Structures are given as C-alpha cells and as structure tokens.
PDB file of C-alpha atoms in Angstrom:
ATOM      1  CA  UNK A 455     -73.101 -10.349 -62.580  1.00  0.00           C
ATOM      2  CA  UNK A 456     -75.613  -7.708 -63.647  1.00  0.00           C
ATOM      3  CA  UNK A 457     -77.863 -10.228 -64.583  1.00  0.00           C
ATOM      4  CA  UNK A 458     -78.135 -11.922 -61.013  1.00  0.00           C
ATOM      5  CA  UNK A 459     -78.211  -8.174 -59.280  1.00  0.00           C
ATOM      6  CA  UNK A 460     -81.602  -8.440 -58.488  1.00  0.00           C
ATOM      7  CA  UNK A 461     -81.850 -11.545 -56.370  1.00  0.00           C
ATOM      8  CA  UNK A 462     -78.262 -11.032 -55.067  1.00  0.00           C
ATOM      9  CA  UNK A 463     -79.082  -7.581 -53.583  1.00  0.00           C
ATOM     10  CA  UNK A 464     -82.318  -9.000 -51.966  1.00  0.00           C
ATOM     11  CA  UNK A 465     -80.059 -11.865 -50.605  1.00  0.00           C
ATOM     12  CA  UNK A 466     -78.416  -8.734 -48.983  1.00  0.00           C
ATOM     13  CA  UNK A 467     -81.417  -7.451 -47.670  1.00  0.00           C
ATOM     14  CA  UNK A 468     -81.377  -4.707 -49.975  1.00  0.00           C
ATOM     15  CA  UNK A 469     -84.074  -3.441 -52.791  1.00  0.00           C
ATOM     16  CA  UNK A 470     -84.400  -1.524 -55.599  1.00  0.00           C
ATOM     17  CA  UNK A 471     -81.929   0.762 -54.672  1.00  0.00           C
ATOM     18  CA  UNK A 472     -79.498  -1.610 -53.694  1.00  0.00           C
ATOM     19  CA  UNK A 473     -79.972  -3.500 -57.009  1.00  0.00           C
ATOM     20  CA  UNK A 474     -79.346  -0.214 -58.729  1.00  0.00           C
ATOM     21  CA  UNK A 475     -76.212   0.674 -57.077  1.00  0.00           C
ATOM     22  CA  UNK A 476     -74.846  -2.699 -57.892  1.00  0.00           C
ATOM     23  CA  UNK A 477     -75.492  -2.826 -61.559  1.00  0.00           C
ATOM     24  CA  UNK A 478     -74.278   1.033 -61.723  1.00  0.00           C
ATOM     25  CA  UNK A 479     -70.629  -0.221 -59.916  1.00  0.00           C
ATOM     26  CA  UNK A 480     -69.484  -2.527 -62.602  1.00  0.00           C
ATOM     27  CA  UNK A 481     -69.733   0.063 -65.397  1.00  0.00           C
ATOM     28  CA  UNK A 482     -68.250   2.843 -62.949  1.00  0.00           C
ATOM     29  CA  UNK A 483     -65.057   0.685 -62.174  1.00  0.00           C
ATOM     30  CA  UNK A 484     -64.953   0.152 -65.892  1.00  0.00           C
ATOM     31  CA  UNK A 485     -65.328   4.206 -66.712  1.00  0.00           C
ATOM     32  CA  UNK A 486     -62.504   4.847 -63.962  1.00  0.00           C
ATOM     33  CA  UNK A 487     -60.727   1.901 -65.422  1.00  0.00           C
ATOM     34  CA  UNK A 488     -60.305   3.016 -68.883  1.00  0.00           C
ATOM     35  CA  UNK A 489     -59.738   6.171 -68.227  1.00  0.00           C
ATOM     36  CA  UNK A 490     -56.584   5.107 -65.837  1.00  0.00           C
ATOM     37  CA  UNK A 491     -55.847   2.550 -68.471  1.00  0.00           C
ATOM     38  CA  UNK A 492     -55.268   4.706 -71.641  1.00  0.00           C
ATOM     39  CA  UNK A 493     -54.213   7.740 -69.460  1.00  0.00           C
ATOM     40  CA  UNK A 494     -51.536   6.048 -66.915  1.00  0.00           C
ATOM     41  CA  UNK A 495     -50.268   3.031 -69.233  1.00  0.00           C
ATOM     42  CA  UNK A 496     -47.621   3.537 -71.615  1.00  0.00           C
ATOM     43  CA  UNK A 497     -49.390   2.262 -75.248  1.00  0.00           C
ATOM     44  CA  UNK A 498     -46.431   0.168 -75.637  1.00  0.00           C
ATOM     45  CA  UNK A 499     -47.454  -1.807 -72.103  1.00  0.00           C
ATOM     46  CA  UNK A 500     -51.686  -2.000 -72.772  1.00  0.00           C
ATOM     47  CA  UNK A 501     -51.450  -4.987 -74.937  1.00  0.00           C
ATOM     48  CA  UNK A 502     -49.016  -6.751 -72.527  1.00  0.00           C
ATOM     49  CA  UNK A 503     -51.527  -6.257 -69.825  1.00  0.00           C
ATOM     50  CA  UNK A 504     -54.528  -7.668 -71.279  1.00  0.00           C
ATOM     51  CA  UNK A 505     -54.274 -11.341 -69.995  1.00  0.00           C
ATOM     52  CA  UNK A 506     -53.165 -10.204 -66.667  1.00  0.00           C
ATOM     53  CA  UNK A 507     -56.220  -7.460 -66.578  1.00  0.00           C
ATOM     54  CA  UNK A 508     -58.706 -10.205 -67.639  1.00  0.00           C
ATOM     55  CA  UNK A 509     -57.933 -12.770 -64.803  1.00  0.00           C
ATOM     56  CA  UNK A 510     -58.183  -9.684 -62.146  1.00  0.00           C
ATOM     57  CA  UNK A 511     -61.133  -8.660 -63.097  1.00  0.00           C
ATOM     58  CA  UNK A 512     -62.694 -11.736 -62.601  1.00  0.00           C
ATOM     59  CA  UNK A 513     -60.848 -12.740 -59.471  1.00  0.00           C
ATOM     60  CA  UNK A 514     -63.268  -9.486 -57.504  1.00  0.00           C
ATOM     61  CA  UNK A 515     -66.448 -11.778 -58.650  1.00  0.00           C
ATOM     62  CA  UNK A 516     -64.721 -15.254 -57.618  1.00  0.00           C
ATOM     63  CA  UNK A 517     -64.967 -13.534 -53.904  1.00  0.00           C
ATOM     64  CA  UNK A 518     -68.222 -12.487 -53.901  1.00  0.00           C
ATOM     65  CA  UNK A 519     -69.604 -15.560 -52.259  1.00  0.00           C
ATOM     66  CA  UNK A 520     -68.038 -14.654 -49.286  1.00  0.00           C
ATOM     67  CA  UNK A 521     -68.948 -11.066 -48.896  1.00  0.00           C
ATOM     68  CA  UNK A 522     -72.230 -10.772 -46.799  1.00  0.00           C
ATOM     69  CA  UNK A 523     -72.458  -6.954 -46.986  1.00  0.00           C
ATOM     70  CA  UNK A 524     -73.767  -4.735 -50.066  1.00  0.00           C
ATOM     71  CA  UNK A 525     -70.865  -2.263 -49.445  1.00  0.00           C
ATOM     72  CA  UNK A 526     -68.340  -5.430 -50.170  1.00  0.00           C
ATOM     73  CA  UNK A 527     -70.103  -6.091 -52.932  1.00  0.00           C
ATOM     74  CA  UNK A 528     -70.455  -3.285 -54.406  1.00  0.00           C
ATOM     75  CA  UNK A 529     -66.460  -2.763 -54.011  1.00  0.00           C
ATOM     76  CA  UNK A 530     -65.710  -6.003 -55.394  1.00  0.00           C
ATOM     77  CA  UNK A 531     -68.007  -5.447 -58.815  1.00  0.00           C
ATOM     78  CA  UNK A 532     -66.344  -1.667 -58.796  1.00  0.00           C
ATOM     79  CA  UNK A 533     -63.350  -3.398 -58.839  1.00  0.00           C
ATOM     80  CA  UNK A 534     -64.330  -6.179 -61.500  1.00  0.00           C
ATOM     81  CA  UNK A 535     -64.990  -3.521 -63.635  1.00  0.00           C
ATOM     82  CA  UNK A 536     -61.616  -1.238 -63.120  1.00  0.00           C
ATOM     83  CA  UNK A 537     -59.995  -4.090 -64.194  1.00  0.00           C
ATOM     84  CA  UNK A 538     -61.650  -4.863 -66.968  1.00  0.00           C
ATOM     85  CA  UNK A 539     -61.109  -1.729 -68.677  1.00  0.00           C
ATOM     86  CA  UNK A 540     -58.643  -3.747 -70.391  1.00  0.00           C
ATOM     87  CA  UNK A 541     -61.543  -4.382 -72.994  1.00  0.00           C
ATOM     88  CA  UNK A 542     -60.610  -0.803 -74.822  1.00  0.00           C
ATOM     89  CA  UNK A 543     -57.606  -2.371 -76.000  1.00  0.00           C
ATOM     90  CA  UNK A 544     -58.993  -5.611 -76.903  1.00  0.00           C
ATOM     91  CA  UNK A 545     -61.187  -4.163 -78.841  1.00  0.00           C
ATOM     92  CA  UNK A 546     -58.702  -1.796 -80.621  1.00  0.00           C
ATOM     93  CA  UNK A 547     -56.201  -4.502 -81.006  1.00  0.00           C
ATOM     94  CA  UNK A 548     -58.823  -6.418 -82.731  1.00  0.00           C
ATOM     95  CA  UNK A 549     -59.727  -3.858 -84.910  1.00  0.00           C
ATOM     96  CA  UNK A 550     -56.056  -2.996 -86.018  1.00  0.00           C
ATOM     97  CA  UNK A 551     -55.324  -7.106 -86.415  1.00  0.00           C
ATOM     98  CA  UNK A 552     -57.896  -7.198 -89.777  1.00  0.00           C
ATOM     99  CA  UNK A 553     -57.126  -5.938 -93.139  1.00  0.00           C
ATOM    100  CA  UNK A 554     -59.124  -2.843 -93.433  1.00  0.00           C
ATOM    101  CA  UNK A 555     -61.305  -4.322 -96.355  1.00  0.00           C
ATOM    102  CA  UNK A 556     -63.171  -6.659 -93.636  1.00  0.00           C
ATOM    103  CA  UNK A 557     -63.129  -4.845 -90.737  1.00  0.00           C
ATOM    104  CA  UNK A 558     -66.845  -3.815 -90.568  1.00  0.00           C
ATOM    105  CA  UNK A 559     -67.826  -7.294 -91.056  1.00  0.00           C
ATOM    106  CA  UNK A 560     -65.103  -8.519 -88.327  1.00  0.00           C
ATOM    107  CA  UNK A 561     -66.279  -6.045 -86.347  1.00  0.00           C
ATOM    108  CA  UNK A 562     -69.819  -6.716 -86.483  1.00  0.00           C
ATOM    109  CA  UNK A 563     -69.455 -10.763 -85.928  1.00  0.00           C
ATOM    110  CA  UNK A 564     -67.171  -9.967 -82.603  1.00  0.00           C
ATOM    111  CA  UNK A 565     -70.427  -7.649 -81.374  1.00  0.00           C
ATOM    112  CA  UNK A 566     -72.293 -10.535 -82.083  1.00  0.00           C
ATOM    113  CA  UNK A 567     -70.611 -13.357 -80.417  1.00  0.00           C
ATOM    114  CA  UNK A 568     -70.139 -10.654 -77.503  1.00  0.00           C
ATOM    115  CA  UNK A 569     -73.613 -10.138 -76.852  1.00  0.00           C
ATOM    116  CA  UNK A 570     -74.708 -14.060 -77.628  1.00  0.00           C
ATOM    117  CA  UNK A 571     -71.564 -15.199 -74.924  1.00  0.00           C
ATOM    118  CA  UNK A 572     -73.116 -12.108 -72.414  1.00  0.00           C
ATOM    119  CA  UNK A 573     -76.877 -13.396 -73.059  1.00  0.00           C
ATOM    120  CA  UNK A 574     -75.462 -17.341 -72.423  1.00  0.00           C
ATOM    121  CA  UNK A 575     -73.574 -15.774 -69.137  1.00  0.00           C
ATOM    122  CA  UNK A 576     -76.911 -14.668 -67.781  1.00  0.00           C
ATOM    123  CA  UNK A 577     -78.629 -17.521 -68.812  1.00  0.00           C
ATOM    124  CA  UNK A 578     -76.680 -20.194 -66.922  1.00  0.00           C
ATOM    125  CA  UNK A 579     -76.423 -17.467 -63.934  1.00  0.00           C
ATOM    126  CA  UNK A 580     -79.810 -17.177 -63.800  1.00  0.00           C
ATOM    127  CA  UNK A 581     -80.103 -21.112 -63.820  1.00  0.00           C
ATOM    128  CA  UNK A 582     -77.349 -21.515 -61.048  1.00  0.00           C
ATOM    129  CA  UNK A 583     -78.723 -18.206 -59.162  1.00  0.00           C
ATOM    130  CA  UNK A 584     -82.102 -20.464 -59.153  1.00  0.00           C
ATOM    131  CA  UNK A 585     -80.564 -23.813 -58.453  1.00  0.00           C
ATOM    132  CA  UNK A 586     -78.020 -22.410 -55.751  1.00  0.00           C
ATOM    133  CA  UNK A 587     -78.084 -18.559 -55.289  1.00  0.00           C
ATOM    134  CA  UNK A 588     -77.041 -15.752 -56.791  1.00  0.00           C
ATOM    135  CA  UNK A 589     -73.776 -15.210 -55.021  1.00  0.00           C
ATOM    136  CA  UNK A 590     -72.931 -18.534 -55.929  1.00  0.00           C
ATOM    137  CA  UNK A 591     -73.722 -17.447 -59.435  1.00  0.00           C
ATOM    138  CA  UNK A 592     -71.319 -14.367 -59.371  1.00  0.00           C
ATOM    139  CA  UNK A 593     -68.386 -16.856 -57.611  1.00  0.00           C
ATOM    140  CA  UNK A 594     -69.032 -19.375 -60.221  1.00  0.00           C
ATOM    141  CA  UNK A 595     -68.941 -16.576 -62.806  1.00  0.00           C
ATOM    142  CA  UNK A 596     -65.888 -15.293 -61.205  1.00  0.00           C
ATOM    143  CA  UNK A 597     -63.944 -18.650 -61.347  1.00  0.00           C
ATOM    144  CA  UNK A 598     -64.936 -19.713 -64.609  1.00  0.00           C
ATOM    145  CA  UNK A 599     -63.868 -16.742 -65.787  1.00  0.00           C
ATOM    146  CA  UNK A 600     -60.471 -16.462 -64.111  1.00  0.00           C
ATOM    147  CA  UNK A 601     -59.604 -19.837 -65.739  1.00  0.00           C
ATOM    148  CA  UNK A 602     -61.077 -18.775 -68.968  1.00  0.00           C
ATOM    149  CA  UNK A 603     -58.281 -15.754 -68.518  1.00  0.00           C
ATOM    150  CA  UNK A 604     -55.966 -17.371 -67.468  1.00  0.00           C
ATOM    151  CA  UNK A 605     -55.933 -19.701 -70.632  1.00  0.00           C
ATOM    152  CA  UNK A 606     -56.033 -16.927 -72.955  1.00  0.00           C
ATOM    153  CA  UNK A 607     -53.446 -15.171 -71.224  1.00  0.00           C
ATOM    154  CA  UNK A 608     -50.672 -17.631 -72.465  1.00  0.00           C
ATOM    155  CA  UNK A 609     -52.024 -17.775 -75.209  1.00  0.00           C
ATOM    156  CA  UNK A 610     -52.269 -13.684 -75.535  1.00  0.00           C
ATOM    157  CA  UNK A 611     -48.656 -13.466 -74.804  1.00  0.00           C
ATOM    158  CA  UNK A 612     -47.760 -16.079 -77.786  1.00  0.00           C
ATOM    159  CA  UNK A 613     -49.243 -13.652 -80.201  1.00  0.00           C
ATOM    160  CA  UNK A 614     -47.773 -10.036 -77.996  1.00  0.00           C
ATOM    161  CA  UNK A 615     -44.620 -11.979 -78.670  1.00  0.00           C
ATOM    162  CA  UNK A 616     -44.630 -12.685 -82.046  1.00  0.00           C
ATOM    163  CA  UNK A 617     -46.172  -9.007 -82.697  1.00  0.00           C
ATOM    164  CA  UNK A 618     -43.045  -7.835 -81.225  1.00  0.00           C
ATOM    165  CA  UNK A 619     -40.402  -9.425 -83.595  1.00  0.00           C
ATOM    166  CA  UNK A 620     -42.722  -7.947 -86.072  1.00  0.00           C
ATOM    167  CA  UNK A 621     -42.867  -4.364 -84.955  1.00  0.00           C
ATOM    168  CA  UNK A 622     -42.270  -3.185 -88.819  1.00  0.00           C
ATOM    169  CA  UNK A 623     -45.383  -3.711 -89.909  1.00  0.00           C
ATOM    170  CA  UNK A 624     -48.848  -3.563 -89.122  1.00  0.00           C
ATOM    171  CA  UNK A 625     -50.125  -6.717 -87.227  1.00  0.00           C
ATOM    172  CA  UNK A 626     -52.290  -6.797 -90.019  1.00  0.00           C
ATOM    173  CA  UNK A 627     -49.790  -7.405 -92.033  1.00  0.00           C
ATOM    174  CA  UNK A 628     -48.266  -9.907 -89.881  1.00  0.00           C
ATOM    175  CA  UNK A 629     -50.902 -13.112 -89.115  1.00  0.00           C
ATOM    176  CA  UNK A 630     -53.453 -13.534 -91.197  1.00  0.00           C
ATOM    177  CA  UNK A 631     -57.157 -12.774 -90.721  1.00  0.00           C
ATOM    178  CA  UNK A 632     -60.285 -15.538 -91.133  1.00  0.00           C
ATOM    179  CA  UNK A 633     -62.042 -13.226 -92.557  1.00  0.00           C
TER     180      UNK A 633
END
C-alpha cells in the first residue's frame, strides 16, 4: 500500500505527515510482528503458520476501503504488517530448501522476482489509485492478495506435510531444487 500512501492520506485529509505515519505503520507491525513471531512461536509451529499469516495480513488491506479515518488506517496497515512477519520464515525456509552449492544464486533470483512483483504491485495500484482511488487500490490489493494466500496456503501445507514424514533429513535433501 506504501506506494498509494500519498494520495490515500490526502483522501483522508491528511499531508505529509499523515503520509509518513502511514508508510512508517506497515514496517512497525512487521518489526513487532517478527519479533512476536520468532519469540512467542514454537519453531516447530512457524512453518505451519505461514499460509494462515499470509491471508491475514492481507485481509487488514481488503478493509481499508471502508475506513474513512487515518487512525483506522493506520491500525489496519500496522496490522497488515504484524501479520506478515511471517516473511522471516519464508525466507529462511527458502533458504534451508536449496542445496547449499546454489543458494546465493537462489537467493539472489527470489530478491529479484520480490522487488519486480513489489514494483508491478505499485504499478497497477498506482493505475487503479488513478482510475478509481487509492483506497480502492489498497482493498483491491488486499483481496487479490488474500486469494493469492489463500491458494498458496493449500498448497504450503502439501509441502509442511510431506516435510514432516521427512523430518530425518534436511528438506534439502528431501524435494529437489530448480536450481
């Protein structure tokens, strides 16, 4: 939503400020987030929670159509972002899941596609901020995403399944890697 906070916190009659406070309450939700995450979850429970985590914290965004204040929103993106603290173990699950020979290069092709998917995010928010507004932008954002989630959830807990019968070795010894 970051890229919309502009024009979304004028739509609130806010400014500058306003704009800062609401790209600052994404990545404070996620810093609160992660550190509740890695501190509060058992490790053997973070991987389970993934596909649930990644529909919630979407869900916050999927509402923000219907907020009309900039305290809501700035609750709802806090709260977009404590759920998506669920990224740290992505990103360490990913890490662990290739054979140690490629996992700079795996590494360095999931930044990419991160940032290109983050930079295509703003573009077509931008483009339905413009054509609608931008808290129809953020909703639309919001949904997509929740069904995005909620696809890669089953599919998540296919492979946290399979992981489990396999808890002997590695899981990069167990699936194999593209790369």
């Amino acid at each position: 939503p970051e890229g919309v906070a502009a024009p979304f916190a004028a739509d609130l009659g806010g400014g500058a400020r306003a704009t800062g406070l609401l790209m600052a309450s994404l990545p404070a939700g996620t810093a609160l987030g992660t550190l509740c995450y890695v501190k509060l979850v058992p490790a053997v429970m973070r991987s389970r929670a993934l596909g649930l985590l990644a529909v919630l914290s979407a869900v916050p965004l999927a509402v923000c159509p219907f907020t009309h204040s900039l305290g809501g929103a700035l609750a709802l993106w806090f709260a977009s972002g404590l759920f998506g603290a669920y990224l740290v173990q992505v990103y360490a699950d990913y890490g662990r899941s290739v054979p140690d020979a490629r996992r700079g290069q795996a590494i360095g092709l999931a930044s990419s596609g991160s940032l290109a998917a983050q930079g295509v995010g703003v573009l077509f928010g931008g483009i339905i901020a413009g054509v609608a507004s931008p808290a129809a932008a953020v909703g639309t954002a919001g949904v997509v995403g929740a069904i995005l989630a909620a696809f890669l959830a089953v599919s998540w807990s296919g492979v946290v399944a399979y992981r489990g019968a396999h808890l002997d070795a590695p899981p990069s010894e167990t699936r194999s890697s593209p790369f």
